[in-house]
Coordinates of C-alpha atoms and ligand atoms in Angstrom, one line a residue:
M1 CA 108.1 128.5 132.9
T2 CA 108.1 130.3 136.2
Y3 CA 110.3 127.9 138.1
M4 CA 113.6 128.9 139.5
K5 CA 116.5 126.6 139.2
K6 CA 117.2 125.9 142.9
H7 CA 120.0 123.4 142.2
L8 CA 121.0 120.9 139.7
V9 CA 121.3 117.3 140.8
L10 CA 123.3 115.2 138.4
F11 CA 122.5 111.5 138.1
F12 CA 122.8 109.0 135.3
L13 CA 120.1 106.8 134.0
L14 CA 118.7 105.7 130.7
F15 CA 115.1 105.9 129.9
S16 CA 113.1 105.1 127.0
V17 CA 109.9 106.0 125.2
W18 CA 109.0 104.6 121.9
E19 CA 112.2 102.6 121.8
V20 CA 114.4 105.6 121.9
S21 CA 117.0 105.6 124.6
Y22 CA 117.7 108.7 126.6
Y23 CA 120.5 109.7 128.8
V24 CA 119.1 111.7 131.7
I25 CA 121.7 114.2 132.9
G26 CA 120.0 116.6 135.1
K27 CA 116.8 117.7 136.7
V28 CA 115.5 121.0 137.9
L29 CA 114.1 121.5 141.3
P30 CA 111.3 124.1 141.3
E31 CA 111.1 126.5 144.2
D32 CA 107.4 126.1 144.8
F33 CA 105.6 122.8 144.2
T34 CA 102.1 121.7 144.5
S35 CA 100.8 118.5 146.0
D36 CA 100.1 117.4 142.4
S37 CA 103.4 115.6 142.2
C38 CA 104.3 112.9 139.6
P39 CA 105.6 109.4 140.4
P40 CA 109.2 108.6 139.3
P41 CA 109.2 108.4 135.5
L42 CA 109.4 105.0 134.0
L43 CA 113.0 104.1 133.5
A44 CA 114.2 101.9 130.8
Q45 CA 117.6 100.7 129.6
N46 CA 117.9 99.9 125.9
G47 CA 114.2 99.7 125.5
S48 CA 113.4 97.4 128.4
Q49 CA 112.1 98.7 131.7
T50 CA 114.4 98.7 134.6
E51 CA 114.2 99.1 138.4
K52 CA 117.8 100.4 138.5
G53 CA 118.2 103.7 140.2
E54 CA 114.5 104.0 140.8
S55 CA 114.5 103.6 144.6
R56 CA 117.4 106.1 144.8
I57 CA 115.4 108.8 143.1
R58 CA 111.9 107.9 144.2
K59 CA 111.6 110.5 147.0
E60 CA 113.3 113.2 145.0
Y61 CA 110.8 113.0 142.2
S62 CA 107.9 114.2 144.3
H63 CA 109.2 117.8 143.9
I64 CA 110.1 117.7 140.3
R65 CA 108.1 119.5 137.6
E66 CA 110.4 119.0 134.7
V67 CA 113.2 116.6 133.7
K68 CA 115.6 117.7 131.1
F69 CA 118.0 115.2 129.5
S70 CA 120.1 114.6 126.5
G71 CA 118.2 112.3 124.2
S72 CA 120.2 110.0 121.9
I73 CA 117.9 109.6 118.9
G74 CA 117.9 107.4 115.9
P75 CA 120.5 104.9 114.5
L76 CA 123.3 107.5 114.5
G77 CA 122.6 108.5 118.1
E78 CA 121.8 112.2 117.3
K79 CA 122.0 114.1 120.6
R80 CA 119.0 116.4 121.3
L81 CA 117.9 118.2 124.4
C82 CA 114.7 116.7 125.5
K83 CA 112.4 117.0 128.5
I84 CA 109.4 115.5 130.2
K85 CA 107.0 117.6 132.2
C86 CA 104.8 116.8 135.2
I87 CA 101.3 118.0 134.4
G88 CA 98.4 117.1 136.8
G89 CA 100.3 114.2 138.3
Q90 CA 101.3 112.7 134.9
W91 CA 104.5 112.8 133.0
V92 CA 104.0 114.3 129.6
G93 CA 106.5 114.1 126.8
P94 CA 109.1 113.7 125.7
L95 CA 109.5 117.0 124.0
C96 CA 112.8 117.5 122.2
A97 CA 114.5 120.7 121.0
D98 CA 114.2 121.1 117.2
Q99 CA 117.0 122.9 115.5
Q100 CA 114.8 123.5 112.5
D101 CA 112.4 125.3 114.8
N102 CA 114.7 127.6 116.7
G103 CA 115.3 125.1 119.4
R104 CA 111.6 125.0 120.4
F105 CA 110.6 121.8 122.2
Q106 CA 108.4 119.7 120.1
P107 CA 106.7 116.4 120.8
L108 CA 108.5 113.4 119.5
F109 CA 106.5 111.7 116.8
K110 CA 106.6 107.9 116.3
N111 CA 109.6 106.1 114.9
C112 CA 109.7 104.0 111.7
K113 CA 111.3 100.7 111.5
L114 CA 113.1 99.3 108.5
E115 CA 111.9 95.8 108.5
Y116 CA 113.6 94.3 105.4
I117 CA 116.3 95.4 103.0
N118 CA 116.3 93.8 99.6
P119 CA 119.8 92.6 98.9
H120 CA 120.0 94.6 95.7
L121 CA 119.2 97.8 97.5
L122 CA 121.7 100.1 99.2
V123 CA 120.0 102.1 101.9
T124 CA 121.8 105.2 103.3
F125 CA 120.8 107.6 106.1
K126 CA 122.7 110.8 106.3
N127 CA 125.3 109.3 103.9
I128 CA 125.8 106.3 106.3
T129 CA 125.0 102.9 104.8
I130 CA 122.4 100.9 106.7
H131 CA 123.4 97.3 106.4
N132 CA 121.0 95.5 108.7
P133 CA 117.2 95.7 108.8
G134 CA 115.4 96.3 112.1
V135 CA 116.9 99.7 112.5
V136 CA 114.5 102.3 113.9
F137 CA 114.5 105.8 112.4
P138 CA 113.1 108.9 114.1
H139 CA 110.2 110.9 112.7
G140 CA 111.4 113.1 109.8
S141 CA 114.3 110.9 108.8
Q142 CA 114.8 110.6 105.1
L143 CA 116.5 107.5 103.6
Q144 CA 118.4 107.4 100.4
V145 CA 117.9 104.3 98.4
R146 CA 119.6 103.1 95.3
C147 CA 120.3 99.8 93.6
N148 CA 123.7 98.3 94.5
E149 CA 124.8 97.9 90.9
L150 CA 124.1 101.1 89.1
G151 CA 123.0 100.4 85.5
L152 CA 122.5 96.7 86.0
Y153 CA 119.3 97.2 87.9
K154 CA 116.7 99.8 87.5
L155 CA 115.2 101.4 90.6
L156 CA 111.4 101.2 90.7
G157 CA 109.8 103.5 93.2
T158 CA 110.8 106.5 95.2
A159 CA 114.4 106.7 96.2
T160 CA 113.8 108.8 99.2
P161 CA 111.3 107.4 101.6
R162 CA 110.7 109.6 104.7
C163 CA 109.5 108.6 108.1
H164 CA 106.3 110.4 109.1
N165 CA 104.9 109.7 112.6
G166 CA 105.5 105.9 112.4
E167 CA 104.9 105.4 108.7
W168 CA 107.1 105.6 105.7
T169 CA 105.8 108.0 103.1
T170 CA 106.4 105.4 100.4
R171 CA 107.3 101.8 100.3
L172 CA 111.0 101.0 99.8
P173 CA 111.7 100.9 96.1
S174 CA 112.7 97.7 94.3
C175 CA 115.4 96.9 91.8
V176 CA 114.3 95.5 88.4
P177 CA 116.9 93.4 86.5
T178 CA 117.9 94.8 83.1
T179 CA 118.6 93.2 79.7
M180 CA 122.0 91.8 80.6
L181 CA 120.6 89.9 83.4
T182 CA 117.4 88.8 81.6
N183 CA 119.1 87.5 78.5
F184 CA 117.9 90.5 76.5
T185 CA 114.2 89.9 76.8
E186 CA 112.4 92.7 75.1
D187 CA 110.3 93.7 78.1
S188 CA 113.1 94.4 80.5
P189 CA 114.8 97.8 80.9
P190 CA 118.1 98.1 79.1
T191 CA 121.4 97.7 81.0
I192 CA 123.6 100.7 81.2
L193 CA 127.3 99.9 81.6
I194 CA 129.4 102.8 82.8
K195 CA 132.9 103.1 81.6
I196 CA 135.3 105.8 82.8
P197 CA 138.4 105.6 80.6
S198 CA 139.9 108.7 82.2
G199 CA 139.0 110.7 85.3
S200 CA 137.0 109.5 88.3
A201 CA 133.4 109.3 89.5
S202 CA 131.6 108.1 92.5
V203 CA 128.2 106.4 92.8
E204 CA 126.4 108.5 95.4
P205 CA 124.0 107.3 98.1
G206 CA 121.1 108.7 96.1
G207 CA 122.1 106.7 93.1
D208 CA 123.5 109.5 90.9
L209 CA 126.9 109.4 89.4
A210 CA 129.1 112.2 90.8
V211 CA 131.8 112.9 88.2
F212 CA 135.0 114.9 88.6
P213 CA 135.3 117.6 85.9
G214 CA 137.4 116.6 82.9
S215 CA 136.5 112.9 83.1
T216 CA 135.5 110.9 80.1
L217 CA 132.5 108.6 80.4
H218 CA 131.0 106.0 78.1
F219 CA 127.5 104.8 78.8
E220 CA 126.8 101.6 77.0
C221 CA 123.1 100.8 76.6
L222 CA 122.8 97.0 76.0
Y223 CA 120.1 96.0 73.5
P224 CA 120.0 93.4 70.7
R225 CA 120.6 95.4 67.5
R226 CA 118.7 92.8 65.4
V227 CA 115.5 93.8 67.4
G228 CA 115.9 97.5 66.9
S229 CA 117.8 100.5 67.9
P230 CA 117.5 102.2 71.4
D231 CA 117.7 105.9 71.8
W232 CA 119.7 108.1 74.1
T233 CA 118.1 111.3 75.5
W234 CA 119.4 113.8 78.0
T235 CA 118.2 116.7 80.1
T236 CA 121.2 118.9 79.7
P237 CA 119.9 121.7 77.6
L238 CA 123.1 122.6 75.8
G239 CA 124.7 119.2 75.7
Q240 CA 125.6 117.6 72.4
Y241 CA 126.7 114.0 72.8
L242 CA 128.0 111.4 70.4
T243 CA 125.7 108.3 70.3
G244 CA 125.8 105.2 68.2
W245 CA 126.5 101.5 68.0
A246 CA 129.9 100.4 69.2
I247 CA 132.5 99.7 66.5
A248 CA 134.4 96.7 67.7
S249 CA 133.0 93.6 66.1
E250 CA 132.2 91.8 69.4
E251 CA 130.3 94.8 70.7
R252 CA 128.6 96.3 67.7
D253 CA 125.5 94.2 67.8
W254 CA 124.5 95.0 71.4
K255 CA 126.1 98.1 72.8
Y256 CA 124.6 101.4 71.9
R257 CA 126.9 104.0 73.4
L258 CA 126.8 107.6 74.6
S259 CA 130.0 109.4 75.3
I260 CA 130.8 112.4 77.4
Y261 CA 134.3 113.8 76.8
Y262 CA 135.9 116.1 79.3
A263 CA 132.8 116.4 81.5
K264 CA 132.0 119.9 82.6
S265 CA 129.4 121.1 85.1
Q266 CA 127.0 121.8 82.2
D267 CA 127.0 118.1 81.5
S268 CA 125.1 117.5 84.8
G269 CA 121.8 115.9 84.0
T270 CA 120.0 112.7 83.4
F271 CA 120.9 110.4 80.5
T272 CA 118.2 108.0 79.5
C273 CA 118.3 105.1 77.2
A274 CA 114.9 104.0 75.8
T275 CA 114.3 100.8 73.9
P276 CA 112.0 100.8 70.8
R277 CA 109.3 99.7 73.1
G278 CA 109.8 102.8 75.2
I279 CA 111.3 101.0 78.3
T280 CA 113.9 103.1 79.8
N281 CA 116.9 103.1 82.2
S282 CA 118.8 106.2 83.3
V283 CA 121.9 107.5 84.9
S284 CA 121.9 110.9 86.6
V285 CA 125.2 112.7 86.3
H286 CA 126.4 115.4 88.6
V287 CA 129.7 117.0 87.6
V288 CA 131.4 118.6 90.5
A289 CA 135.0 119.5 91.4
V290 CA 135.3 118.1 94.9
T291 CA 138.3 116.8 96.7
C292 CA 138.4 114.9 100.0
E293 CA 140.8 115.5 102.9
P294 CA 144.0 113.4 102.5
I295 CA 143.7 110.1 104.4
S296 CA 145.8 110.0 107.5
V297 CA 146.5 106.6 108.7
S298 CA 147.2 106.7 112.4
G299 CA 146.2 103.2 113.4
M300 CA 148.9 100.6 114.0
H301 CA 149.6 98.1 111.3
L302 CA 147.2 99.6 108.8
T303 CA 148.6 100.2 105.3
V304 CA 146.7 102.1 102.6
R305 CA 147.0 102.6 98.9
V306 CA 145.4 105.9 98.0
E307 CA 144.5 106.6 94.4
G308 CA 144.1 110.3 95.1
T309 CA 141.9 112.7 96.9
R310 CA 139.6 113.7 94.0
L311 CA 136.0 112.7 93.8
G312 CA 135.7 109.1 92.9
H313 CA 139.2 108.2 93.9
S314 CA 139.4 105.3 96.3
A315 CA 141.6 104.3 99.2
L316 CA 142.3 100.6 99.8
F317 CA 143.3 99.5 103.3
Q318 CA 145.1 96.4 104.3
C319 CA 146.2 94.8 107.5
P320 CA 149.2 92.5 108.1
T321 CA 148.8 88.7 108.6
G322 CA 147.0 88.0 111.8
Y323 CA 144.9 91.2 111.6
V324 CA 141.6 91.9 110.0
V325 CA 140.3 95.2 108.6
S326 CA 137.6 96.3 111.0
G327 CA 135.4 98.6 109.0
S328 CA 135.3 99.2 105.2
P329 CA 138.5 98.3 103.5
N330 CA 137.6 100.4 100.4
L331 CA 136.8 104.1 100.8
T332 CA 135.7 106.4 97.9
C333 CA 135.8 110.1 97.9
Q334 CA 132.2 111.3 97.6
A335 CA 130.5 114.4 96.3
S336 CA 130.0 115.5 99.9
G337 CA 133.8 115.9 100.2
K338 CA 133.8 113.0 102.7
W339 CA 135.2 109.6 102.3
S340 CA 132.5 107.0 102.0
S341 CA 133.3 105.5 105.4
L342 CA 135.6 106.1 108.4
V343 CA 139.2 104.9 108.1
P344 CA 139.1 101.3 109.3
K345 CA 141.2 99.8 112.0
C346 CA 143.3 96.6 112.1
E347 CA 142.0 94.3 114.7
P348 CA 143.9 91.2 115.7
V349 CA 142.3 88.0 114.4
K350 CA 140.3 86.5 117.2
C351 CA 138.3 83.3 117.0
P352 CA 135.0 83.2 118.8
P353 CA 135.9 82.7 122.5
F354 CA 134.7 79.7 124.4
N355 CA 135.2 81.1 127.9
T356 CA 132.1 83.2 127.7
P357 CA 129.8 83.7 130.7
G358 CA 127.5 81.1 129.1
G359 CA 130.4 78.7 129.1
L360 CA 130.8 75.8 126.8
E361 CA 127.6 74.6 125.2
A362 CA 128.8 71.0 125.1
P363 CA 127.9 69.2 128.3
H364 CA 130.7 67.8 130.5
L365 CA 133.3 69.5 128.3
Q366 CA 136.0 71.5 130.1
L367 CA 138.6 74.0 128.9
E368 CA 142.1 73.2 129.8
E369 CA 143.7 75.9 127.7
H370 CA 142.1 78.8 125.9
N371 CA 143.9 81.3 123.6
N372 CA 141.7 82.6 120.8
S373 CA 144.3 84.7 119.2
Y374 CA 145.5 83.7 115.7
G375 CA 147.7 80.7 116.2
G376 CA 146.5 80.1 119.7
R377 CA 144.9 76.9 120.9
A378 CA 141.9 75.7 122.8
V379 CA 142.4 72.4 124.6
F380 CA 139.6 70.4 126.1
S381 CA 139.0 67.7 128.6
C382 CA 136.0 65.9 129.9
A383 CA 134.5 65.7 133.3
W384 CA 135.2 62.5 135.4
G385 CA 133.5 59.5 133.9
Y386 CA 133.5 60.9 130.4
K387 CA 135.9 60.5 127.5
L388 CA 136.7 62.9 124.7
V389 CA 135.5 62.1 121.1
G390 CA 137.1 64.4 118.5
A391 CA 140.2 66.5 118.5
P392 CA 141.2 67.4 122.0
G393 CA 142.7 70.6 120.8
I394 CA 141.9 73.1 118.0
E395 CA 143.7 76.0 116.7
C396 CA 142.6 79.6 115.8
E397 CA 143.1 80.0 112.1
I398 CA 143.9 83.2 110.1
S399 CA 140.2 83.3 109.0
G400 CA 139.1 83.8 112.6
N401 CA 137.6 80.3 112.5
W402 CA 138.7 77.4 114.7
S403 CA 140.4 74.6 112.9
G404 CA 137.8 72.1 113.9
K405 CA 134.6 71.5 115.8
L406 CA 134.3 71.3 119.5
P407 CA 135.0 67.7 120.7
K408 CA 132.3 65.8 122.6
C409 CA 132.3 64.1 125.9
V410 CA 130.7 60.7 125.9
P411 CA 130.2 58.7 129.1
V412 CA 132.8 56.0 129.8
Q413 CA 131.0 52.7 130.1
C414 CA 131.9 49.1 131.0
Q415 CA 130.6 46.1 129.1
P416 CA 128.3 43.9 131.2
P417 CA 130.5 41.6 133.2
V418 CA 130.7 37.9 132.4
L419 CA 128.5 35.9 134.8
P420 CA 130.2 33.0 136.5
V421 CA 128.7 29.6 135.8
H422 CA 126.3 28.8 138.7
G423 CA 126.4 32.5 139.7
H424 CA 124.2 35.5 139.4
L425 CA 124.2 39.3 140.1
I426 CA 122.7 40.5 143.3
Q427 CA 122.3 44.0 141.9
S428 CA 121.2 43.6 138.4
E429 CA 120.8 47.3 137.7
S430 CA 123.0 50.2 138.6
P431 CA 121.9 53.8 138.5
G432 CA 124.3 54.5 135.7
M433 CA 123.2 51.7 133.5
D434 CA 122.4 52.5 130.0
G435 CA 121.4 49.9 127.4
G436 CA 123.1 47.0 129.2
R437 CA 126.3 49.0 129.7
Y438 CA 127.5 50.3 133.1
A439 CA 128.6 53.9 133.8
V440 CA 131.8 54.6 135.6
G441 CA 131.4 53.9 139.3
S442 CA 128.7 51.3 138.9
L443 CA 129.1 48.5 141.4
V444 CA 127.9 45.0 140.8
Q445 CA 127.8 42.1 143.3
F446 CA 127.8 38.5 142.5
A447 CA 126.5 35.5 144.3
C448 CA 126.7 31.8 143.6
K449 CA 123.7 29.5 143.3
G450 CA 123.1 26.7 145.8
A451 CA 126.2 25.3 147.5
H452 CA 128.7 26.8 145.0
L453 CA 131.6 28.6 146.5
L454 CA 132.4 32.2 145.3
E455 CA 136.1 32.5 144.5
G456 CA 137.4 35.9 143.6
E457 CA 135.9 39.4 144.3
A458 CA 132.2 39.3 145.2
S459 CA 131.8 42.9 144.0
I460 CA 133.5 44.8 141.2
I461 CA 133.4 48.5 140.1
C462 CA 133.4 50.0 136.6
T463 CA 136.5 52.2 136.4
E464 CA 137.3 55.3 134.3
T465 CA 139.2 53.1 131.9
G466 CA 136.0 51.4 130.8
F467 CA 137.1 48.2 132.4
W468 CA 136.0 46.5 135.7
S469 CA 138.2 46.8 138.7
H470 CA 138.6 43.0 138.9
P471 CA 137.7 40.0 136.8
P472 CA 134.3 38.5 137.7
P473 CA 134.6 35.7 140.3
F474 CA 134.0 32.0 139.8
C475 CA 131.5 29.8 141.5
K476 CA 133.3 26.7 142.6
P477 CA 131.1 23.6 143.1
R478 CA 130.6 22.2 146.7
C479 CA 129.3 18.9 148.0
P480 CA 125.9 19.1 149.7
Y481 CA 125.2 18.0 153.2
L482 CA 123.6 14.6 152.9
G483 CA 121.8 14.5 156.3
E484 CA 122.4 12.0 159.1
P485 CA 122.3 8.3 158.4
E486 CA 119.9 6.2 160.3
N487 CA 121.4 5.0 163.5
G488 CA 124.5 7.0 163.1
L489 CA 126.2 10.4 163.0
V490 CA 128.3 12.2 160.4
A491 CA 131.3 14.4 161.1
P492 CA 132.0 17.1 160.4
T493 CA 128.5 18.6 160.0
K494 CA 128.4 21.5 157.5
F495 CA 125.9 23.1 155.2
A496 CA 128.2 22.3 152.3
Y497 CA 131.6 20.7 151.9
D498 CA 134.5 21.9 150.0
P499 CA 136.2 19.6 147.5
G500 CA 138.7 17.5 149.4
D501 CA 136.6 17.4 152.6
E502 CA 136.0 14.0 154.0
L503 CA 132.8 12.8 155.7
Q504 CA 133.2 10.3 158.5
V505 CA 130.2 8.2 159.6
T506 CA 130.1 6.9 163.1
C507 CA 127.4 4.4 163.8
N508 CA 125.5 4.3 167.1
P509 CA 126.4 1.4 169.5
G510 CA 125.0 -1.8 168.3
F511 CA 125.3 -0.7 164.7
E512 CA 128.0 -0.9 162.2
S513 CA 128.8 0.1 158.7
K514 CA 131.2 -1.5 156.3
I515 CA 134.7 -0.3 157.0
E516 CA 135.4 0.6 153.4
E517 CA 132.3 2.7 153.2
Q518 CA 132.9 4.7 156.4
R519 CA 134.6 7.7 154.7
I520 CA 133.4 9.5 151.6
K521 CA 135.2 12.4 150.0
C522 CA 133.9 15.5 148.4
L523 CA 135.2 15.5 144.8
S524 CA 136.2 18.6 142.8
D525 CA 133.0 18.5 140.7
G526 CA 130.8 18.8 143.8
K527 CA 129.9 15.2 144.0
W528 CA 130.6 12.8 146.8
S529 CA 133.0 9.9 146.1
G530 CA 130.4 7.4 147.2
V531 CA 127.0 7.1 148.8
M532 CA 126.2 7.6 152.4
P533 CA 127.1 4.4 154.2
N534 CA 124.3 2.6 156.2
C535 CA 124.6 1.7 159.8
T536 CA 123.1 -1.7 160.2
S537 CA 122.5 -3.6 163.4
Y538 CA 124.9 -6.4 164.3
E539 CA 122.1 -8.8 164.2
Q540 CA 121.5 -8.1 160.5
I541 CA 125.1 -8.6 159.6
Ligands
LIG601 C1 122.6 99.4 125.4 O1 122.9 99.2 124.0 C2 124.2 99.7 123.6 C3 124.3 99.5 122.1 O2 123.5 98.5 121.6 C4 125.3 99.0 124.4 O3 126.6 99.5 124.0 C5 125.1 99.1 125.9 O4 126.1 98.4 126.5 C6 123.7 98.7 126.2 N1 123.5 98.9 127.6 C7 123.0 98.1 128.5 C8 122.9 98.5 129.9 O5 122.6 97.0 128.1
LIG602 C1 119.8 83.2 80.5 O1 120.3 82.1 79.7 C2 121.1 81.2 80.4 C3 121.8 80.2 79.5 O2 121.0 80.1 78.3 C4 120.3 80.5 81.5 O3 121.0 79.6 82.2 C5 119.7 81.5 82.4 O4 118.8 80.9 83.3 C6 118.9 82.6 81.6 N1 118.5 83.6 82.5 C7 117.2 84.1 82.5 C8 116.9 85.1 83.5 O5 116.4 83.8 81.7
LIG603 C1 136.5 100.1 95.8 O1 135.2 100.8 95.6 C2 135.1 101.5 94.4 C3 133.7 102.2 94.4 O2 132.8 101.5 95.1 C4 135.1 100.5 93.2 O3 135.0 101.1 92.0 C5 136.4 99.7 93.3 O4 136.4 98.7 92.3 C6 136.6 99.1 94.7 N1 137.9 98.5 94.7 C7 138.1 97.2 95.2 C8 139.4 96.7 95.2 O5 137.1 96.6 95.7
LIG604 C1 125.6 113.5 101.9 O1 126.3 113.7 100.7 C2 125.7 114.7 99.8 C3 126.5 114.7 98.6 O2 126.7 113.4 98.1 C4 125.8 116.0 100.5 O3 125.2 117.0 99.7 C5 125.0 115.9 101.8 O4 125.2 117.1 102.6 C6 125.6 114.8 102.7 N1 124.7 114.7 103.8 C7 125.2 114.6 105.1 C8 124.2 114.5 106.2 O5 126.4 114.6 105.3
LIG605 C1 148.2 82.9 122.2 O1 148.8 82.3 121.1 C2 149.6 83.2 120.3 C3 150.0 82.4 119.1 O2 150.6 81.2 119.4 C4 150.8 83.7 121.2 O3 151.6 84.5 120.4 C5 150.3 84.4 122.4 O4 151.3 84.7 123.2 C6 149.3 83.5 123.1 N1 148.7 84.3 124.2 C7 148.7 83.9 125.4 C8 148.0 84.7 126.4 O5 149.2 82.8 125.8
LIG606 C1 134.4 80.7 108.9 O1 133.2 80.2 109.4 C2 132.0 80.8 108.9 C3 130.8 80.2 109.7 O2 130.9 78.8 109.8 C4 131.9 80.5 107.4 O3 130.8 81.2 106.9 C5 133.1 81.1 106.8 O4 133.1 80.9 105.4 C6 134.4 80.6 107.4 N1 135.5 81.3 106.9 C7 136.6 80.7 106.4 C8 137.6 81.5 105.8 O5 136.6 79.4 106.3
LIG607 C1 121.4 1.6 152.7 O1 120.0 1.3 152.8 C2 119.2 1.8 151.9 C3 117.7 1.5 152.3 O2 117.6 0.4 153.0 C4 119.6 1.2 150.5 O3 118.7 1.8 149.5 C5 121.0 1.5 150.2 O4 121.4 0.9 149.0 C6 121.9 1.0 151.3 N1 123.2 1.5 151.1 C7 124.3 0.6 151.0 C8 125.6 1.3 150.8 O5 124.1 -0.5 151.1

């Protein structure tokens, strides 16, 4: 590289190639540049492309020949110095410094993804357990795989798959259940139960048993004695071990034992139990005098019970009521001299919050009070026109779960109003009407048929209580206008007459009606008390 560092401009952005995130910290401005400049490099945040920062740096990139940045690679975020180079108008790279190669910049090969982890498998990467599938590993990563329950399952396949340019060198191994789990069927590998009556041991990420010197171990190979006798073999050249059927009556017919007393480093090796059919299961022993750093508990609230600091000793952590252990509550001292996990923390119990940016999922539900700490409450209400169904308040429990489900808001509705006899609705449908029921705010208007008189409120509203604002009106009967008699007039003249109204007939000159018939009355049932009187001429009387 013949460029001179003119000056270093610091800016911060993330960018990604092959799903690896990089943190760009600097760029080098060359003294001389050609017209062969590169466009701004593709920027990505957490694997997805972003525009952020691009306009700010667009101009500046035209002079850039090389971008150096700190790459954060793999699931553990290993920091490596990486760079991309502008060659012939194109960005090339990234190339990352390789410690194994004297810090030379090497191209990054493709990552490998761990798609699925069988629940019986324990996958570790650099002594860190990988719990969830979907993790991406950089080229060259080596996983360590073992069966969760050493001795109960037998590992089938290679325990150390390695990522090579996007491909795993071998498939993930599988775990085959052993005799104890298969009811002692003859074609399954024998179970090996590991007993440590004195001393300590740790099951290592690679599946071997790391044993502190001086420990006593019993390996019990489970096989039905009536079928035949299994056989123990070992790879330790000088080792002499006691083997034979257990002595206690409840064990003597199915436990074929090998014992290691006061384990020494010479006892390191693989111990294999083979059934008469030649089906095997093994335990690899690694005797090593390792102690871990004493545990220092600095976190608030955390209490620990430490068995000791020797290999295989464990430390159990607890938090007081209202707190949960965040991290692993059980650490074991491992052969690496490290505890199996970081010291956990005590986090206050929190229930899943409801006041997230997404808000409450339930429609129309509103939060009146929200305290998602242990013992806190969430109190709900509904939007106008809705009522709450379910508990209006729930409590955050010690488990970190709410004491109940979210309540629901259902629309408040009024029953259809009773129609008055001789009446009808002018507005038979309201916008809020649903299955014959009316939503809050619906207005209905009544009218009476024919000459009937509306008494009460002509329009009523469905209120928040689920009841109408007023009772429905009545349609009172009225007497009809009968028309004018021949040769006479009626008074008063109305379209209809209220009950109690009287109708007076006045005959034209020369005509007359019977006195007793001259007045008729509108009765309360809407009928006239009599018929319309006739005006007859004098001559006819
Ligand atoms: C990117 O992912 C990391 C870890 O998943 C997260 O902590 C960080 O906030 C994310 N950044 C953005 C900008 O999404
Ligand atoms: C073993 O036997 C028990 C009881 O007889 C039975 O419930 C179980 O399914 C058997 N398991 C297998 C793997 O055969
Ligand atoms: C803690 O872990 C060790 C090793 O994994 C195990 O032997 C021990 O039973 C565990 N203790 C508890 C209380 O879970
Ligand atoms: C993982 O632990 C083993 C011993 O169990 C040790 O030899 C190795 O160095 C450790 N690896 C890392 C990356 O810490
Ligand atoms: C939340 O509830 C807890 C338990 O009742 C209480 O101690 C705490 O003060 C409350 N927090 C707030 C912010 O009100
Ligand atoms: C809390 O809720 C989760 C999810 O519903 C459930 O799996 C878990 O068992 C609950 N915990 C307790 C202690 O009830
Ligand atoms: C009036 O005259 C009509 C027709 O002539 C008759 O039908 C009716 O009965 C009369 N009414 C009375 C009260 O006499």
